[in-house]
CSV table of C-alpha atoms and ligand atoms in Angstrom, one decimal:
chain,number,residue,atom,x,y,z
A,1,UNK,CA,-141.2,-106.4,-79.5
A,2,UNK,CA,-140.7,-107.1,-75.9
A,3,UNK,CA,-142.1,-104.2,-73.9
A,4,UNK,CA,-145.1,-102.0,-74.7
A,5,UNK,CA,-146.9,-99.1,-73.0
A,6,UNK,CA,-150.6,-98.4,-73.0
A,7,UNK,CA,-152.4,-95.2,-72.1
A,8,UNK,CA,-155.8,-93.5,-72.3
A,9,UNK,CA,-155.9,-89.8,-73.4
A,10,UNK,CA,-158.4,-87.0,-74.0
A,11,UNK,CA,-162.0,-87.4,-73.0
A,12,UNK,CA,-162.6,-90.7,-71.2
A,13,UNK,CA,-165.2,-93.0,-72.8
A,14,UNK,CA,-167.0,-96.1,-71.5
A,15,UNK,CA,-165.3,-99.2,-72.9
A,16,UNK,CA,-161.7,-97.8,-72.5
A,17,UNK,CA,-161.2,-100.2,-69.5
A,18,UNK,CA,-162.3,-103.1,-71.6
A,19,UNK,CA,-159.9,-102.1,-74.3
A,20,UNK,CA,-157.1,-101.7,-71.8
A,21,UNK,CA,-157.8,-105.1,-70.3
A,22,UNK,CA,-157.6,-106.7,-73.7
A,23,UNK,CA,-154.3,-104.9,-74.5
A,24,UNK,CA,-152.7,-106.0,-71.3
A,25,UNK,CA,-153.8,-109.7,-71.4
A,26,UNK,CA,-153.0,-110.1,-75.1
A,27,UNK,CA,-149.6,-108.6,-74.7
A,28,UNK,CA,-148.7,-110.7,-71.7
A,29,UNK,CA,-149.9,-113.9,-73.5
A,30,UNK,CA,-147.6,-113.0,-76.3
A,31,UNK,CA,-144.7,-112.8,-73.8
A,32,UNK,CA,-144.5,-109.0,-73.6
A,33,UNK,CA,-144.0,-106.8,-70.7
A,34,UNK,CA,-146.7,-104.1,-70.3
A,35,UNK,CA,-146.5,-100.7,-68.7
A,36,UNK,CA,-149.6,-98.7,-68.0
A,37,UNK,CA,-149.1,-94.9,-68.3
A,38,UNK,CA,-151.4,-92.9,-66.1
A,39,UNK,CA,-152.9,-89.5,-67.1
A,40,UNK,CA,-152.1,-89.9,-70.8
A,41,UNK,CA,-149.3,-87.8,-72.3
A,42,UNK,CA,-149.1,-85.8,-69.1
A,43,UNK,CA,-148.2,-88.9,-67.1
A,44,UNK,CA,-145.8,-90.0,-69.8
A,45,UNK,CA,-143.9,-86.7,-69.2
A,46,UNK,CA,-144.2,-86.8,-65.4
A,47,UNK,CA,-143.1,-90.5,-65.2
A,48,UNK,CA,-146.4,-92.0,-64.0
A,49,UNK,CA,-145.8,-95.5,-65.1
A,50,UNK,CA,-146.9,-98.8,-63.5
A,51,UNK,CA,-146.2,-102.3,-64.6
A,52,UNK,CA,-149.4,-104.2,-65.3
A,53,UNK,CA,-150.0,-107.9,-64.9
A,54,UNK,CA,-152.9,-110.1,-65.8
A,55,UNK,CA,-154.6,-109.5,-62.4
A,56,UNK,CA,-154.2,-105.8,-62.5
A,57,UNK,CA,-156.9,-105.6,-65.1
A,58,UNK,CA,-159.3,-108.0,-63.4
A,59,UNK,CA,-162.8,-106.8,-62.8
A,60,UNK,CA,-162.6,-103.7,-64.9
A,61,UNK,CA,-164.4,-104.7,-68.1
A,62,UNK,CA,-167.7,-103.4,-66.7
A,63,UNK,CA,-166.4,-100.1,-65.5
A,64,UNK,CA,-166.9,-96.7,-67.2
A,65,UNK,CA,-164.2,-94.1,-67.2
A,66,UNK,CA,-160.6,-95.2,-67.3
A,67,UNK,CA,-158.6,-96.8,-64.4
A,68,UNK,CA,-155.4,-95.2,-66.0
A,69,UNK,CA,-157.1,-91.8,-65.8
A,70,UNK,CA,-156.8,-89.3,-68.6
A,71,UNK,CA,-155.7,-85.7,-69.2
A,72,UNK,CA,-155.4,-83.2,-72.0
A,73,UNK,CA,-151.7,-82.3,-71.9
A,74,UNK,CA,-150.4,-78.8,-72.8
A,75,UNK,CA,-146.8,-79.8,-72.1
A,76,UNK,CA,-146.9,-82.6,-74.7
A,77,UNK,CA,-147.4,-79.9,-77.3
A,78,UNK,CA,-143.9,-78.7,-76.7
A,79,UNK,CA,-140.7,-80.4,-78.0
A,80,UNK,CA,-139.3,-80.4,-74.5
A,81,UNK,CA,-142.3,-82.2,-73.2
A,82,UNK,CA,-142.1,-84.8,-75.9
A,83,UNK,CA,-138.4,-85.3,-75.3
A,84,UNK,CA,-139.0,-85.9,-71.6
A,85,UNK,CA,-141.8,-88.4,-72.5
A,86,UNK,CA,-139.5,-90.2,-74.9
A,87,UNK,CA,-136.7,-90.4,-72.3
A,88,UNK,CA,-139.2,-91.9,-69.8
A,89,UNK,CA,-140.2,-94.6,-72.3
A,90,UNK,CA,-136.6,-95.4,-73.2
A,91,UNK,CA,-135.7,-95.8,-69.5
A,92,UNK,CA,-138.2,-98.6,-69.3
A,93,UNK,CA,-137.3,-100.2,-72.6
A,94,UNK,CA,-140.8,-99.4,-74.1
A,95,UNK,CA,-140.6,-99.9,-77.8
A,96,UNK,CA,-144.3,-99.7,-78.7
A,97,UNK,CA,-147.4,-97.9,-77.5
A,98,UNK,CA,-151.1,-98.4,-77.7
A,99,UNK,CA,-152.8,-95.0,-77.5
A,100,UNK,CA,-156.5,-95.2,-76.6
A,101,UNK,CA,-158.2,-91.9,-77.5
A,102,UNK,CA,-159.6,-89.6,-80.1
A,103,UNK,CA,-158.3,-87.1,-82.6
A,104,UNK,CA,-156.2,-85.1,-80.1
A,105,UNK,CA,-154.5,-88.3,-79.0
A,106,UNK,CA,-153.7,-89.3,-82.5
A,107,UNK,CA,-152.5,-85.8,-83.5
A,108,UNK,CA,-150.0,-86.0,-80.6
A,109,UNK,CA,-149.0,-89.5,-81.6
A,110,UNK,CA,-148.2,-88.4,-85.2
A,111,UNK,CA,-145.9,-85.6,-84.0
A,112,UNK,CA,-144.3,-87.9,-81.6
A,113,UNK,CA,-143.6,-90.5,-84.3
A,114,UNK,CA,-142.1,-87.9,-86.6
A,115,UNK,CA,-139.7,-86.8,-84.0
A,116,UNK,CA,-138.8,-90.3,-82.6
A,117,UNK,CA,-139.0,-92.7,-85.5
A,118,UNK,CA,-137.6,-95.6,-83.4
A,119,UNK,CA,-141.0,-95.7,-81.6
A,120,UNK,CA,-144.1,-97.5,-82.8
A,121,UNK,CA,-147.6,-96.4,-82.0
A,122,UNK,CA,-151.0,-97.9,-82.8
A,123,UNK,CA,-154.3,-96.3,-81.8
A,124,UNK,CA,-157.6,-97.6,-80.5
A,125,UNK,CA,-160.5,-95.2,-81.3
A,126,UNK,CA,-161.8,-94.1,-77.9
A,127,UNK,CA,-164.3,-91.3,-77.9
A,128,UNK,CA,-168.1,-91.0,-77.4
A,129,UNK,CA,-168.3,-88.7,-80.4
A,130,UNK,CA,-167.9,-91.4,-83.1
A,131,UNK,CA,-166.2,-88.8,-85.3
A,132,UNK,CA,-163.1,-90.7,-86.4
A,133,UNK,CA,-162.6,-91.8,-90.0
A,134,UNK,CA,-161.7,-95.4,-90.5
A,135,UNK,CA,-164.1,-97.1,-88.1
A,136,UNK,CA,-167.8,-97.6,-88.0
A,137,UNK,CA,-167.9,-97.2,-84.2
A,138,UNK,CA,-165.6,-95.6,-81.7
A,139,UNK,CA,-165.3,-97.0,-78.2
A,140,UNK,CA,-167.8,-95.2,-76.0
A,141,UNK,CA,-170.3,-94.2,-78.7
A,142,UNK,CA,-172.7,-97.1,-78.1
A,143,UNK,CA,-172.9,-96.5,-74.4
A,144,UNK,CA,-173.3,-92.8,-74.8
A,145,UNK,CA,-176.2,-93.0,-77.2
A,146,UNK,CA,-177.9,-95.5,-75.0
A,147,UNK,CA,-177.5,-93.2,-72.0
A,148,UNK,CA,-178.7,-90.2,-73.9
A,149,UNK,CA,-181.6,-92.2,-75.3
A,150,UNK,CA,-182.8,-93.3,-71.8
A,151,UNK,CA,-182.5,-89.7,-70.6
A,152,UNK,CA,-184.6,-88.4,-73.5
A,153,UNK,CA,-187.2,-91.2,-73.0
A,154,UNK,CA,-187.6,-89.8,-69.4
A,155,UNK,CA,-187.9,-86.2,-70.7
A,156,UNK,CA,-190.5,-87.4,-73.2
A,157,UNK,CA,-192.7,-88.6,-70.3
A,158,UNK,CA,-192.7,-85.1,-68.7
A,159,UNK,CA,-193.0,-83.3,-72.1
A,160,UNK,CA,-196.2,-85.3,-72.8
A,161,UNK,CA,-197.6,-84.6,-69.4
A,162,UNK,CA,-197.1,-80.9,-69.5
A,163,UNK,CA,-197.4,-80.2,-73.3
A,164,UNK,CA,-194.0,-78.6,-73.5
A,165,UNK,CA,-191.3,-78.3,-76.1
A,166,UNK,CA,-188.0,-79.6,-74.9
A,167,UNK,CA,-184.6,-78.7,-76.4
A,168,UNK,CA,-182.2,-81.4,-75.4
A,169,UNK,CA,-178.5,-80.8,-76.0
A,170,UNK,CA,-176.2,-83.8,-76.5
A,171,UNK,CA,-172.5,-84.0,-76.8
A,172,UNK,CA,-170.4,-84.7,-79.9
A,173,UNK,CA,-168.1,-81.7,-80.2
A,174,UNK,CA,-168.4,-80.7,-83.9
A,175,UNK,CA,-170.1,-84.0,-85.0
A,176,UNK,CA,-173.7,-84.9,-85.0
A,177,UNK,CA,-173.6,-88.7,-84.5
A,178,UNK,CA,-174.9,-88.8,-81.0
A,179,UNK,CA,-177.7,-86.3,-81.8
A,180,UNK,CA,-178.8,-88.2,-84.9
A,181,UNK,CA,-178.9,-91.7,-83.3
A,182,UNK,CA,-180.7,-90.6,-80.2
A,183,UNK,CA,-183.1,-88.4,-82.2
A,184,UNK,CA,-184.2,-91.3,-84.3
A,185,UNK,CA,-184.3,-93.7,-81.4
A,186,UNK,CA,-186.5,-91.4,-79.3
A,187,UNK,CA,-188.8,-90.3,-82.1
A,188,UNK,CA,-187.7,-86.7,-81.8
A,189,UNK,CA,-189.5,-84.0,-83.8
A,190,UNK,CA,-186.2,-82.6,-85.1
A,191,UNK,CA,-182.5,-83.2,-84.8
A,192,UNK,CA,-180.1,-80.3,-85.3
A,193,UNK,CA,-176.6,-81.3,-86.3
A,194,UNK,CA,-173.4,-79.4,-87.3
A,195,UNK,CA,-173.2,-81.3,-90.6
A,196,UNK,CA,-176.3,-79.7,-92.1
A,197,UNK,CA,-177.4,-76.1,-91.8
A,198,UNK,CA,-180.1,-75.4,-89.2
A,199,UNK,CA,-183.0,-73.4,-90.4
A,200,UNK,CA,-184.7,-71.7,-87.4
A,201,UNK,CA,-187.6,-70.5,-89.6
A,202,UNK,CA,-188.3,-74.1,-90.7
A,203,UNK,CA,-188.2,-75.3,-87.2
A,204,UNK,CA,-190.6,-72.6,-86.0
A,205,UNK,CA,-192.9,-73.5,-88.9
A,206,UNK,CA,-192.9,-77.2,-88.0
A,207,UNK,CA,-193.6,-76.4,-84.3
A,208,UNK,CA,-196.5,-74.1,-85.3
A,209,UNK,CA,-198.0,-76.8,-87.5
A,210,UNK,CA,-197.6,-79.4,-84.7
A,211,UNK,CA,-199.4,-77.1,-82.3
A,212,UNK,CA,-202.2,-76.6,-84.9
A,213,UNK,CA,-202.7,-80.3,-85.1
A,214,UNK,CA,-202.6,-80.5,-81.3
A,215,UNK,CA,-199.3,-82.2,-81.1
A,216,UNK,CA,-198.1,-80.3,-78.1
A,217,UNK,CA,-195.2,-82.4,-76.8
A,218,UNK,CA,-192.1,-81.9,-79.0
A,219,UNK,CA,-188.5,-83.0,-78.5
A,220,UNK,CA,-185.8,-81.2,-80.4
A,221,UNK,CA,-182.4,-82.8,-80.1
A,222,UNK,CA,-179.6,-80.3,-80.5
A,223,UNK,CA,-176.0,-81.3,-81.1
A,224,UNK,CA,-173.7,-79.1,-79.0
A,225,UNK,CA,-171.8,-78.1,-82.1
A,226,UNK,CA,-174.8,-77.0,-84.1
A,227,UNK,CA,-174.3,-73.9,-86.3
A,228,UNK,CA,-177.2,-72.0,-84.6
A,229,UNK,CA,-175.7,-72.6,-81.2
A,230,UNK,CA,-176.4,-75.1,-78.4
A,231,UNK,CA,-179.9,-75.8,-77.0
A,232,UNK,CA,-180.1,-72.6,-74.9
A,233,UNK,CA,-179.4,-70.5,-77.9
A,234,UNK,CA,-181.7,-72.4,-80.3
A,235,UNK,CA,-184.5,-72.3,-77.6
A,236,UNK,CA,-184.1,-68.6,-77.3
A,237,UNK,CA,-184.4,-68.0,-81.0
A,238,UNK,CA,-187.5,-70.2,-81.3
A,239,UNK,CA,-189.2,-68.8,-78.3
A,240,UNK,CA,-188.7,-65.3,-79.6
A,241,UNK,CA,-190.9,-66.3,-82.6
A,242,UNK,CA,-193.3,-68.5,-80.6
A,243,UNK,CA,-193.8,-66.7,-77.3
A,244,UNK,CA,-196.8,-68.8,-76.3
A,245,UNK,CA,-195.0,-72.2,-76.2
A,246,UNK,CA,-193.7,-73.5,-72.9
A,247,UNK,CA,-190.0,-74.3,-73.7
A,248,UNK,CA,-187.5,-76.1,-71.5
A,249,UNK,CA,-183.9,-76.8,-72.0
A,250,UNK,CA,-181.9,-79.9,-70.8
A,251,UNK,CA,-178.2,-80.2,-71.3
A,252,UNK,CA,-177.3,-83.8,-70.9
A,253,UNK,CA,-173.5,-83.0,-70.5
A,254,UNK,CA,-171.1,-85.5,-68.9
A,255,UNK,CA,-173.9,-87.9,-67.9
A,256,UNK,CA,-173.3,-89.2,-71.5
A,257,UNK,CA,-169.6,-89.9,-70.8
A,258,UNK,CA,-169.9,-92.1,-67.8
A,259,UNK,CA,-171.7,-95.4,-66.9
A,260,UNK,CA,-171.3,-99.1,-67.5
A,261,UNK,CA,-170.3,-99.9,-71.1
A,262,UNK,CA,-173.0,-101.7,-73.1
A,263,UNK,CA,-172.5,-105.3,-74.2
A,264,UNK,CA,-171.5,-104.4,-77.7
A,265,UNK,CA,-169.1,-101.7,-76.4
A,266,UNK,CA,-167.3,-104.3,-74.3
A,267,UNK,CA,-167.1,-106.8,-77.2
A,268,UNK,CA,-165.8,-104.2,-79.7
A,269,UNK,CA,-163.4,-102.7,-77.3
A,270,UNK,CA,-162.0,-106.1,-76.4
A,271,UNK,CA,-161.5,-107.0,-80.1
A,272,UNK,CA,-159.8,-103.7,-80.9
A,273,UNK,CA,-157.5,-103.9,-77.9
A,274,UNK,CA,-156.4,-107.4,-78.9
A,275,UNK,CA,-155.9,-106.3,-82.5
A,276,UNK,CA,-153.8,-103.3,-81.4
A,277,UNK,CA,-151.3,-105.7,-79.8
A,278,UNK,CA,-151.3,-107.9,-82.9
A,279,UNK,CA,-150.7,-104.9,-85.1
A,280,UNK,CA,-147.7,-103.8,-83.0
A,281,UNK,CA,-146.3,-107.3,-83.2
A,282,UNK,CA,-146.7,-107.4,-86.9
A,283,UNK,CA,-144.7,-104.2,-87.2
A,284,UNK,CA,-147.7,-101.9,-88.0
A,285,UNK,CA,-147.1,-98.3,-87.0
A,286,UNK,CA,-148.9,-94.9,-87.1
A,287,UNK,CA,-152.3,-96.5,-87.6
A,288,UNK,CA,-155.6,-96.5,-85.9
A,289,UNK,CA,-157.3,-100.0,-85.5
A,290,UNK,CA,-161.0,-99.7,-86.4
A,291,UNK,CA,-163.9,-101.9,-87.4
A,292,UNK,CA,-165.5,-101.4,-90.8
A,293,UNK,CA,-168.3,-103.8,-91.8
A,294,UNK,CA,-167.3,-106.2,-89.1
A,295,UNK,CA,-163.7,-106.4,-90.3
A,296,UNK,CA,-160.6,-104.9,-88.7
A,297,UNK,CA,-159.3,-101.9,-90.7
A,298,UNK,CA,-156.0,-99.9,-90.3
A,299,UNK,CA,-156.2,-96.2,-91.0
A,300,UNK,CA,-153.1,-93.9,-90.8
A,301,UNK,CA,-153.5,-91.4,-88.0
A,302,UNK,CA,-153.4,-88.5,-90.5
A,303,UNK,CA,-156.4,-89.8,-92.3
A,304,UNK,CA,-158.3,-90.8,-89.2
A,305,UNK,CA,-158.2,-87.3,-87.8
A,306,UNK,CA,-158.4,-85.2,-91.0
A,307,UNK,CA,-161.4,-86.8,-92.7
A,308,UNK,CA,-164.4,-86.6,-90.5
A,309,UNK,CA,-166.6,-89.6,-90.7
A,310,UNK,CA,-169.8,-88.6,-92.6
A,311,UNK,CA,-173.3,-88.7,-91.3
A,312,UNK,CA,-175.5,-91.1,-93.3
A,313,UNK,CA,-178.0,-88.8,-95.2
A,314,UNK,CA,-180.6,-91.5,-95.1
A,315,UNK,CA,-180.7,-91.3,-91.3
A,316,UNK,CA,-181.3,-87.6,-91.5
A,317,UNK,CA,-184.3,-88.2,-93.8
A,318,UNK,CA,-185.7,-90.8,-91.3
A,319,UNK,CA,-186.1,-88.1,-88.7
A,320,UNK,CA,-188.2,-85.9,-91.0
A,321,UNK,CA,-190.2,-88.8,-92.4
A,322,UNK,CA,-191.1,-90.5,-89.1
A,323,UNK,CA,-191.6,-87.6,-86.7
B,401,LIG,O1,-164.8,-85.6,-77.1
B,401,LIG,C1,-165.6,-86.1,-76.1
B,401,LIG,C2,-166.4,-84.9,-75.5
B,401,LIG,O2,-167.2,-85.4,-74.5
B,401,LIG,C3,-167.2,-84.0,-76.4
B,401,LIG,O3,-168.4,-84.6,-76.8
B,401,LIG,C4,-167.3,-82.8,-75.7
B,401,LIG,O4,-167.5,-81.7,-76.5
B,401,LIG,C5,-166.0,-82.7,-74.9
B,401,LIG,O5,-165.5,-84.0,-74.9
B,401,LIG,C6,-166.1,-82.1,-73.5
B,401,LIG,O6,-164.8,-82.0,-73.0
B,401,LIG,P1,-164.5,-81.8,-71.5
B,401,LIG,O7,-164.8,-83.1,-70.7
B,401,LIG,O8,-163.0,-81.5,-71.5
B,401,LIG,O9,-165.4,-80.7,-71.0
């Protein structure tokens, strides 16, 4: 394989730049030509390609976001859009792609490969949500949980000072990984995740007990995809039953998506980026490159997106036991 393309797609995540840097430098050192495709599938359709050399990815390992930019493309959902994207790749002699993104990115890659079997695509798991099957960590997750943890630590200070109940909403789409990790790390009183049913009555009971034993500062971490709603909704339901508590809601939002990637993030992203190029060289196709128990693992796109990674039930117990 002589020429490859690389792009970032879907929600940006800290560590994507480190991954991109590794892809570009590994490929060039293997004698390949590399094209960066801006704005994901949308840029592939609109012809936003730029040749990338070793120096083009200097000084980006520490940056959050993605220097290639990202987009969620409606046009790529259509056969016409995909045809145009394929023509643009062909015109530049691009035979293989490294797709850095999450389940939407890999869903698009699968359809693309079915229609254009001459292409080869491997994926790097890039999303703060950590919801892809076939890897212990996705690129962006470690930074996001550290950012959220620091924010919740700050909230804890004020919760203690004013004896308030804080409902803190974290991202994760329909997965509870960010909520669970940050809840444990901050000693939250409860963590509400989409993977297990939320019981408002039990939550109210726990808060009432906490108040009776004069524990007046309480942090409830709510995953945005929780079945009882986000933090605003959960706070409303709890406050209706406990009108005397002083409740506050904080939605951490996109704060969790930005920022300098942590050390582990940069290390893992670099490794995955390098392994993506190796995988393409070895003829692998239609797979996501992940890390399981410290080893590189290849998971077909279909499996990576269909099977949600599961929450560790022991971690859920930790919250109850230690709060
Ligand atoms: O998938 C990453 C993520 O940040 C989710 O946690 C969140 O639900 C979603 O993207 C937000 O998407 P957008 O940036 O398009 O609002």
